[in-house]
Coordinates of N, CA, C and O in Angstrom, one line a residue:
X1 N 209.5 50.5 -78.6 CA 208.4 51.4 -78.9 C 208.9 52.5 -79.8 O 209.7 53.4 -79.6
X2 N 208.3 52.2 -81.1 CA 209.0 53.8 -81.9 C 208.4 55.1 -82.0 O 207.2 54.9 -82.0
X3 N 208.6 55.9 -82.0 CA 207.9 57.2 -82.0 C 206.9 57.4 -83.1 O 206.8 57.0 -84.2
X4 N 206.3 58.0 -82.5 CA 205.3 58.5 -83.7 C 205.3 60.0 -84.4 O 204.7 61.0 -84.0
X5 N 206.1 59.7 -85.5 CA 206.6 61.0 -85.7 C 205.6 62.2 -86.4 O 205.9 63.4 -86.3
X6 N 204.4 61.8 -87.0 CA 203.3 62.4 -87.3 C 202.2 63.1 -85.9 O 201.3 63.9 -85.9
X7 N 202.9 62.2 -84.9 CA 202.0 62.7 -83.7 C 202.9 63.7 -83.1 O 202.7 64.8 -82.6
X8 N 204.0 63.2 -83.4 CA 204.9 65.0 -82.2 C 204.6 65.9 -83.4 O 203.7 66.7 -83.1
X9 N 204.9 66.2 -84.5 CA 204.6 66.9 -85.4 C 203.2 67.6 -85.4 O 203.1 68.8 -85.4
X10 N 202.4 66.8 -85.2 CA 200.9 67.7 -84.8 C 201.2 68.3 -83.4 O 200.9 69.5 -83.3
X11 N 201.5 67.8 -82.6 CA 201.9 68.1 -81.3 C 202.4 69.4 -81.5 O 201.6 70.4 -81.5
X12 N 203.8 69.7 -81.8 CA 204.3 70.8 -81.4 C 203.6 71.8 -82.7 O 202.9 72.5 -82.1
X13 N 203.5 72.0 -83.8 CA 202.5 72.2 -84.6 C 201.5 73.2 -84.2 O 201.5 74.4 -84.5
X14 N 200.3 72.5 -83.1 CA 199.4 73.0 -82.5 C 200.5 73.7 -81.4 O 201.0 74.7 -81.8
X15 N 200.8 73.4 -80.2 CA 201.3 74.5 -79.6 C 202.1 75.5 -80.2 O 202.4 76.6 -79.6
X16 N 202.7 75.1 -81.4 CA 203.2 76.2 -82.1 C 202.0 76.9 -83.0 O 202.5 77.0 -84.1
X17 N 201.0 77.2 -83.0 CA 199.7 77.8 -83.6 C 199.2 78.8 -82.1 O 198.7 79.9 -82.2
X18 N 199.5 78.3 -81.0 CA 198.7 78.7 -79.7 C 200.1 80.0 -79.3 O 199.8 81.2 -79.0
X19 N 201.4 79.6 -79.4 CA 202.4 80.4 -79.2 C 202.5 81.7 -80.3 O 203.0 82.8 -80.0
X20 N 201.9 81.4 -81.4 CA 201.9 82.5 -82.5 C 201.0 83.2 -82.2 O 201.1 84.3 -82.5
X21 N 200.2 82.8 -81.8 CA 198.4 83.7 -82.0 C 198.6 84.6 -80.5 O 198.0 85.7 -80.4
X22 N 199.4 84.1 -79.3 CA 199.8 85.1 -78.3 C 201.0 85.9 -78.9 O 201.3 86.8 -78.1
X23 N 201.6 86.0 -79.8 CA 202.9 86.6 -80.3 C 202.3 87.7 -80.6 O 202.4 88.8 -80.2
X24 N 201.3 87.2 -81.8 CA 200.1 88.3 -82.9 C 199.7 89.3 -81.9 O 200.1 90.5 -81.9
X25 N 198.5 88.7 -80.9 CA 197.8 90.1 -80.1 C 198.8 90.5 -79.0 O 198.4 91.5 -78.3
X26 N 200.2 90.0 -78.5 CA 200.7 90.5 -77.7 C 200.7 91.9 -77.4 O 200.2 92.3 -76.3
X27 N 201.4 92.9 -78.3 CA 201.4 94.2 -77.7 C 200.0 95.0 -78.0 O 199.4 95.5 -79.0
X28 N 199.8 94.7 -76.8 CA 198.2 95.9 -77.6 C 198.3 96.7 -75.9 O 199.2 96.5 -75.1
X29 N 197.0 97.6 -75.7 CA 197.0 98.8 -74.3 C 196.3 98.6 -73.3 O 195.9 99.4 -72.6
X30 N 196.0 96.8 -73.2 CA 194.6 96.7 -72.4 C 195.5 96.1 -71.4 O 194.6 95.7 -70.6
X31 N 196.4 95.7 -70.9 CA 197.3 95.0 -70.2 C 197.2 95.5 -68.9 O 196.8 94.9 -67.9
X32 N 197.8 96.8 -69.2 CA 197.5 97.7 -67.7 C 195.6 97.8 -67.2 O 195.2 98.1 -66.0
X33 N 195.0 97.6 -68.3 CA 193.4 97.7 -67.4 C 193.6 96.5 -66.8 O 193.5 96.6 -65.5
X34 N 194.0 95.3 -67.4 CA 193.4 94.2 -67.1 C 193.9 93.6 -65.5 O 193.2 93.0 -64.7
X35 N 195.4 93.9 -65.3 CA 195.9 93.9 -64.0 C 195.4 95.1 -63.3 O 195.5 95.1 -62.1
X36 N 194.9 96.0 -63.8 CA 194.6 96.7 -62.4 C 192.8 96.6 -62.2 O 192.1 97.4 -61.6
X37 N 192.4 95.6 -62.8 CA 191.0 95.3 -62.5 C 190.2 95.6 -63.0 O 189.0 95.4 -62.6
X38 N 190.5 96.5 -64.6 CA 189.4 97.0 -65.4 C 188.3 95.9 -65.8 O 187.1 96.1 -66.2
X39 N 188.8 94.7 -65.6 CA 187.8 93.7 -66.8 C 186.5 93.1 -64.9 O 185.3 92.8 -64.8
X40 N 187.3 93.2 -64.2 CA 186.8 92.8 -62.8 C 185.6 93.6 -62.4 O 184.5 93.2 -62.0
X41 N 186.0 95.2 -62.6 CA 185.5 95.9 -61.9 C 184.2 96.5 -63.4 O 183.5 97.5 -63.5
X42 N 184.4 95.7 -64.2 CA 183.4 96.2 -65.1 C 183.8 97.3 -65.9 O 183.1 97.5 -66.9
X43 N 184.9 98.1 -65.6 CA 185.2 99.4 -66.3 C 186.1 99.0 -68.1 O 186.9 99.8 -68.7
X44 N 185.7 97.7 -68.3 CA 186.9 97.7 -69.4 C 185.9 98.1 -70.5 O 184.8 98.4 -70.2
X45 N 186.5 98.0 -71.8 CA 185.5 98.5 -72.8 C 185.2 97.0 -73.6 O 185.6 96.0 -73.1
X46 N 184.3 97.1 -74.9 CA 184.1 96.3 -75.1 C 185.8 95.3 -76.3 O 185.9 94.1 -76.5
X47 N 186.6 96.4 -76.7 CA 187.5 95.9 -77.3 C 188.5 95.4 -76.2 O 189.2 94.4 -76.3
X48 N 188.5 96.1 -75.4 CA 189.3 95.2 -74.3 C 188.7 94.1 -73.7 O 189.3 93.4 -72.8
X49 N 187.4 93.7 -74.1 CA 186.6 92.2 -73.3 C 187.0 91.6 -74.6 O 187.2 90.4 -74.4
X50 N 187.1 91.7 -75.4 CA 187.5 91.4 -77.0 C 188.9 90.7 -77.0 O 189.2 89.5 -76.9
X51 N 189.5 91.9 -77.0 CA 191.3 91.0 -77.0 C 191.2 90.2 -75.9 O 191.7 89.1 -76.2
X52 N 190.9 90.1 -74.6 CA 191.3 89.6 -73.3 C 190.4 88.2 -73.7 O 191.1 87.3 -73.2
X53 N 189.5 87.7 -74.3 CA 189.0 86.8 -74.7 C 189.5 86.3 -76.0 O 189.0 85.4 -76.6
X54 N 190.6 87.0 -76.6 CA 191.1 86.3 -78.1 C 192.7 85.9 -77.4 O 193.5 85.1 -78.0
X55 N 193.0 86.5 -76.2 CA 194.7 86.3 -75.5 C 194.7 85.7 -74.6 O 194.8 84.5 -74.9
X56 N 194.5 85.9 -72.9 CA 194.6 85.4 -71.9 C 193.8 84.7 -71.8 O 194.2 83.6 -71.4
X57 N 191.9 84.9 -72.3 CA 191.1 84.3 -71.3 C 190.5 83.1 -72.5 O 189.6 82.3 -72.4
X58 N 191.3 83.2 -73.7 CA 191.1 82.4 -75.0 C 191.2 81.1 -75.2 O 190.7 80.5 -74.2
X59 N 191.9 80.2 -76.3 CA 191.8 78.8 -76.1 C 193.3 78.8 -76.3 O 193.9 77.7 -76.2
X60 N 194.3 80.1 -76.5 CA 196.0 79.4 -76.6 C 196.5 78.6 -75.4 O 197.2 77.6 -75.5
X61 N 196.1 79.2 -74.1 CA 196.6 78.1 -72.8 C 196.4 76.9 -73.5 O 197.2 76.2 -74.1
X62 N 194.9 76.6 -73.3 CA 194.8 74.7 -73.2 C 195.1 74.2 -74.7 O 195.3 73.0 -75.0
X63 N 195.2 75.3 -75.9 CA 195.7 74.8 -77.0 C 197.5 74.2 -77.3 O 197.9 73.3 -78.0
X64 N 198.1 75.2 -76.3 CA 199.5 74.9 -76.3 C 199.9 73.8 -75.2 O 201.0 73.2 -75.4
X65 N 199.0 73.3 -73.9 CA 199.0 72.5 -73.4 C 198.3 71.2 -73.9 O 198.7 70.1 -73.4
X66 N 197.4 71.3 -74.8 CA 197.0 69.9 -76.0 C 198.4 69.2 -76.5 O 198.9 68.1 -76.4
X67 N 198.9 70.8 -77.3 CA 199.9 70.3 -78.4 C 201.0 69.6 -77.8 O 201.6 68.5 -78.2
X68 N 201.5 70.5 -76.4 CA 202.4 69.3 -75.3 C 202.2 68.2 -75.4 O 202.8 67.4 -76.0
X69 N 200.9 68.0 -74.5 CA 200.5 66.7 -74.4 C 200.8 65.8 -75.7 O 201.5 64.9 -75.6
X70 N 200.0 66.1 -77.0 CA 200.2 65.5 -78.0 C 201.6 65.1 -78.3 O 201.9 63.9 -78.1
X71 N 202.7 66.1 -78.6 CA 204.0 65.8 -78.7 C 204.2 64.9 -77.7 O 205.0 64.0 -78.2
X72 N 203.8 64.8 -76.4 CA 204.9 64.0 -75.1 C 204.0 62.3 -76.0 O 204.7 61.4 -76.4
X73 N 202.7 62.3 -76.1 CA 202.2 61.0 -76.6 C 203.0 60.6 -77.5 O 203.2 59.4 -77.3
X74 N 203.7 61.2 -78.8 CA 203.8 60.7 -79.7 C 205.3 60.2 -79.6 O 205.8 59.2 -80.0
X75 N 205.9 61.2 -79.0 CA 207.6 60.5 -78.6 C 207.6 59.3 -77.7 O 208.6 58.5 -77.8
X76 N 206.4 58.9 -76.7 CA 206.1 57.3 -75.8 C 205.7 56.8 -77.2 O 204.9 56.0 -76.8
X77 N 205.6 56.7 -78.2 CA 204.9 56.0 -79.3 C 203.5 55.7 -79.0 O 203.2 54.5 -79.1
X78 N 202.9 56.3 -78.7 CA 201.3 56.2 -78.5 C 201.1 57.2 -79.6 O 201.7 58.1 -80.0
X79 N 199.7 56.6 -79.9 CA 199.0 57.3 -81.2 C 197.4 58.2 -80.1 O 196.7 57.8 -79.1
X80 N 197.5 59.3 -80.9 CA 196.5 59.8 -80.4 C 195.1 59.2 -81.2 O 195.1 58.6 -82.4
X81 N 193.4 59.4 -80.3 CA 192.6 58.6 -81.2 C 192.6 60.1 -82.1 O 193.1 61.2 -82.1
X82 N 191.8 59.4 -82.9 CA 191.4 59.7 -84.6 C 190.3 61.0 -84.6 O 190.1 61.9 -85.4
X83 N 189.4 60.5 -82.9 CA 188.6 62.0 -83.3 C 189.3 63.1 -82.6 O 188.7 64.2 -82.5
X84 N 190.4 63.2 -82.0 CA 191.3 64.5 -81.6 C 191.3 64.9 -83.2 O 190.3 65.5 -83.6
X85 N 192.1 64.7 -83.9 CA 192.3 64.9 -85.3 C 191.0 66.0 -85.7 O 191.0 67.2 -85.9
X86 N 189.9 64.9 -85.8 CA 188.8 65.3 -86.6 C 188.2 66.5 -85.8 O 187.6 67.5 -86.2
X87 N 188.4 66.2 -84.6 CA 187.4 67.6 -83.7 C 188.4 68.4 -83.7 O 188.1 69.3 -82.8
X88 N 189.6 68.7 -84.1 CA 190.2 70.2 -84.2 C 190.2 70.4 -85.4 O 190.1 71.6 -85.5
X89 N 190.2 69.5 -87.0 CA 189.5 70.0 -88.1 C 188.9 70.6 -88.2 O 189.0 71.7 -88.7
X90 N 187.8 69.8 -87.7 CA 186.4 70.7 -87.8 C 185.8 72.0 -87.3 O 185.0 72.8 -87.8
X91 N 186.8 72.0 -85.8 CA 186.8 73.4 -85.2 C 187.2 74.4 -86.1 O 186.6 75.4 -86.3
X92 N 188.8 74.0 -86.7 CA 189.4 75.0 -87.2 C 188.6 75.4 -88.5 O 188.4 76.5 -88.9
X93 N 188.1 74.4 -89.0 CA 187.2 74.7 -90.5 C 186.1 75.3 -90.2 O 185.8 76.2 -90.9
X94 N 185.0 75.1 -89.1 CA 184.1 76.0 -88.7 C 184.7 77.3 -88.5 O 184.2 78.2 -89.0
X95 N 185.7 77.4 -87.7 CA 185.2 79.1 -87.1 C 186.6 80.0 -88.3 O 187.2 81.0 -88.0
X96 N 186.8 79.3 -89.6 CA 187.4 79.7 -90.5 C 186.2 80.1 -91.7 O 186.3 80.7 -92.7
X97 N 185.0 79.4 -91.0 CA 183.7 79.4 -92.1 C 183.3 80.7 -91.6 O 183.3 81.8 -92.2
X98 N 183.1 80.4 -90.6 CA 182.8 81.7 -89.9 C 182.6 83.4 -89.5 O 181.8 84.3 -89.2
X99 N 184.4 83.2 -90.0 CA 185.7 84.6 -89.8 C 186.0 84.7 -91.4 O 186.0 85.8 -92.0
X100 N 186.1 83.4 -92.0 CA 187.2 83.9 -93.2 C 188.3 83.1 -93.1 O 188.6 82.3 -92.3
X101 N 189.0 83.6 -94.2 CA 190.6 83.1 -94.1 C 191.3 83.9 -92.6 O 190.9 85.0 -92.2
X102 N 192.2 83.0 -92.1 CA 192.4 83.4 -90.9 C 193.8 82.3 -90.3 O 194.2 81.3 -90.8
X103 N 194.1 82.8 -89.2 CA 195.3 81.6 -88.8 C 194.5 80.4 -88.0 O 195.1 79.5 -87.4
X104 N 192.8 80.4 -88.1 CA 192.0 79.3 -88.1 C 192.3 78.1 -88.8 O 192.1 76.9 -88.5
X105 N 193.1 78.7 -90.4 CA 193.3 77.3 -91.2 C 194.8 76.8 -90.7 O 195.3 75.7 -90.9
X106 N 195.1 77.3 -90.3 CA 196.7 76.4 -89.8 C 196.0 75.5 -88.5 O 196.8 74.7 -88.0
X107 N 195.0 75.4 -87.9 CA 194.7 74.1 -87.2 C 194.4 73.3 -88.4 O 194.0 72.3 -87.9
X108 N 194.4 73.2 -89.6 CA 193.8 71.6 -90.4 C 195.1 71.1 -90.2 O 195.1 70.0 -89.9
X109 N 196.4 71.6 -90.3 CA 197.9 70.9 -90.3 C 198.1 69.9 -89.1 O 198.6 68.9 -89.4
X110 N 197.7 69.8 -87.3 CA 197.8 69.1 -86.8 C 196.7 68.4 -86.5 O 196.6 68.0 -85.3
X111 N 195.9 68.2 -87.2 CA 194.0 67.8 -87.6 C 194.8 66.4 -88.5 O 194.8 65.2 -88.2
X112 N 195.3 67.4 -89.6 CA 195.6 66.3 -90.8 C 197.1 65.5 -90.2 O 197.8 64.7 -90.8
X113 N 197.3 65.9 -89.6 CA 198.5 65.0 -89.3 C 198.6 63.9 -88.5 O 199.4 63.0 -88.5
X114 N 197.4 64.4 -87.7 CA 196.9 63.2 -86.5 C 195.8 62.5 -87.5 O 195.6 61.4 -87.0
X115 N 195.4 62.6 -88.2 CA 194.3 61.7 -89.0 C 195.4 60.4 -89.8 O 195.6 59.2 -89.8
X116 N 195.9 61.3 -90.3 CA 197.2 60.8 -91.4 C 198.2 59.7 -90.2 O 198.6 58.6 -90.7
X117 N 198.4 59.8 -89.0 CA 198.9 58.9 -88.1 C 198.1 57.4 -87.9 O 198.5 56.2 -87.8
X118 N 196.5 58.2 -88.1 CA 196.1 57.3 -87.4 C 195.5 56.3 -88.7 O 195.1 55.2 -88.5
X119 N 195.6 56.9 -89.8 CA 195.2 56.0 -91.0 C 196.2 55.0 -91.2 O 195.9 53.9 -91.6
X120 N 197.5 55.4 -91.1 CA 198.6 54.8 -91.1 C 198.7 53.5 -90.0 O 198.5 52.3 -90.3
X121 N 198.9 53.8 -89.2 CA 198.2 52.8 -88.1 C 197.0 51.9 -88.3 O 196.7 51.1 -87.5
X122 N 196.5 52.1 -89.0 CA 195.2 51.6 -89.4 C 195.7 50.8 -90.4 O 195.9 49.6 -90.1
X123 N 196.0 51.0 -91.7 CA 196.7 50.2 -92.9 C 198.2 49.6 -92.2 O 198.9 48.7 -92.8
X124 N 198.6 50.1 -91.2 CA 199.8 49.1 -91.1 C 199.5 47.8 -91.0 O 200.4 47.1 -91.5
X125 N 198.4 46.9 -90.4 CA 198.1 45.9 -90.3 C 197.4 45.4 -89.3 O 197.4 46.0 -88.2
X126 N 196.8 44.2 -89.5 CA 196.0 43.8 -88.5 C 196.2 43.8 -86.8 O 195.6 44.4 -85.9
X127 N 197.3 43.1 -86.7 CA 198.1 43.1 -85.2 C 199.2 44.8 -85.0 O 200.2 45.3 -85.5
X128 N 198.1 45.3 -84.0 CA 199.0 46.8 -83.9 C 199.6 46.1 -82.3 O 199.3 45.4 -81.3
X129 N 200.6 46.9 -83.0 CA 202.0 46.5 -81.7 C 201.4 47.4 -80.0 O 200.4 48.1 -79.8
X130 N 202.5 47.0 -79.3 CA 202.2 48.1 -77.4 C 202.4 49.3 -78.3 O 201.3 49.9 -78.3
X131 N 203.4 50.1 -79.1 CA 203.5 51.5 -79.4 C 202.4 51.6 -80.2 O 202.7 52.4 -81.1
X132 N 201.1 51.2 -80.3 CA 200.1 51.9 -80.9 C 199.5 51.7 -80.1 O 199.4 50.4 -80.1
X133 N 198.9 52.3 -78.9 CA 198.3 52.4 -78.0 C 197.2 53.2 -78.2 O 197.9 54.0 -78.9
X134 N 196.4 53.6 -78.2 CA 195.8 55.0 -77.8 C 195.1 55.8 -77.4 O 194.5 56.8 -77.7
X135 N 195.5 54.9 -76.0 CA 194.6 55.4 -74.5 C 193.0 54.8 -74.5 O 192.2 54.7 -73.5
X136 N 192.9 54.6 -75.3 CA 191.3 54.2 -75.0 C 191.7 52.4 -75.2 O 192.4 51.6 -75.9
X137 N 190.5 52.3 -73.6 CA 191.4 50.8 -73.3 C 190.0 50.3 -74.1 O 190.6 49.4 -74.6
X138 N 189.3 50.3 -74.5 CA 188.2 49.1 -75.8 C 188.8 49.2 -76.4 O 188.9 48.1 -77.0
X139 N 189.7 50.1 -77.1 CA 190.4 50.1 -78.3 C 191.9 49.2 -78.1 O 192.4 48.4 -78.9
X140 N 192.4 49.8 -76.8 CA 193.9 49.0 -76.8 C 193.3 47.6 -76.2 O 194.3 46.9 -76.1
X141 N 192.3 47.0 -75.9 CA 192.0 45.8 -75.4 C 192.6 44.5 -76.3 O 192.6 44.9 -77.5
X142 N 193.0 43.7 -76.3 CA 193.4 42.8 -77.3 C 192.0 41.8 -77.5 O 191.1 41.6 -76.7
X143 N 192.2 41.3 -78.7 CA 190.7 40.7 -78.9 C 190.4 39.6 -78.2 O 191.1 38.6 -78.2
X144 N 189.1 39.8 -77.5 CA 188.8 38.6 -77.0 C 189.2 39.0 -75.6 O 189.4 38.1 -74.7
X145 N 189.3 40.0 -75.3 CA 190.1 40.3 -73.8 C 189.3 41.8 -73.4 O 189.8 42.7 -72.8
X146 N 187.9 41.8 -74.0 CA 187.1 42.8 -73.5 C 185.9 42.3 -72.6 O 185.1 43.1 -72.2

């Protein structure tokens, strides 16, 4: 089974986009509201419901746990499918339409890298080996075996 080196690449990639963006708003003064119940108790302000929804309550958790995930797939040599790729493209290109230039465009790098895997896999040839897998069993079915 060989690795798929375009998929840990997006993999750590994205959780390295999720680990920066908690680096960025790290030090800011809302920390102390937020453990002592300001956001709970209704008393926080509106820029502390702001950062607390761009840090803790944001998308870096499950974004840095994607990119895990991704990385752990691509070192078993499994390919991720093609619309992971395209639906964090698109995310990151929308809410970059959105905002502006922003650390939104550094999601097209593990968008395009997972696309770029799976094209590759695609032009490698008709018979894709067990290490192109890609979880979706109609897809991993062998023909004639659906």
């Amino acid at each position: 089974m060989s690795k798929k080196r375009l998929t840990v690449a997006a993999g750590w990639s994205t959780a390295a986009i999720g680990v920066l963006h908690t680096l960025v708003f790290l030090p800011h003064p809302y920390w102390s509201e937020w453990l002592g119940g300001g956001l709970r108790s209704g008393e926080g302000g509106d820029a502390s419901l702001s950062v607390f929804w761009a840090l803790p309550g944001g998308f870096v958790v499950p974004l840095v746990l994607l990119g895990l995930l991704v990385a752990r797939l691509g070192r078993r040599g499994e390919r991720v499918p093609a619309y992971v790729g395209w639906g964090l493209g698109l995310w990151a290109a929308g809410c970059a339409l959105l905002i502006g230039p922003s650390g939104f465009l550094l999601g097209l790098v593990p968008a395009g890298l997972l696309i770029a895997e799976d094209l590759a896999a695609r032009r490698g040839g008709a018979g894709r080996g067990e290490g192109d897998r890609t979880g979706d069993p109609e897809e991993d079915a062998a023909p004639g075996h659906r």
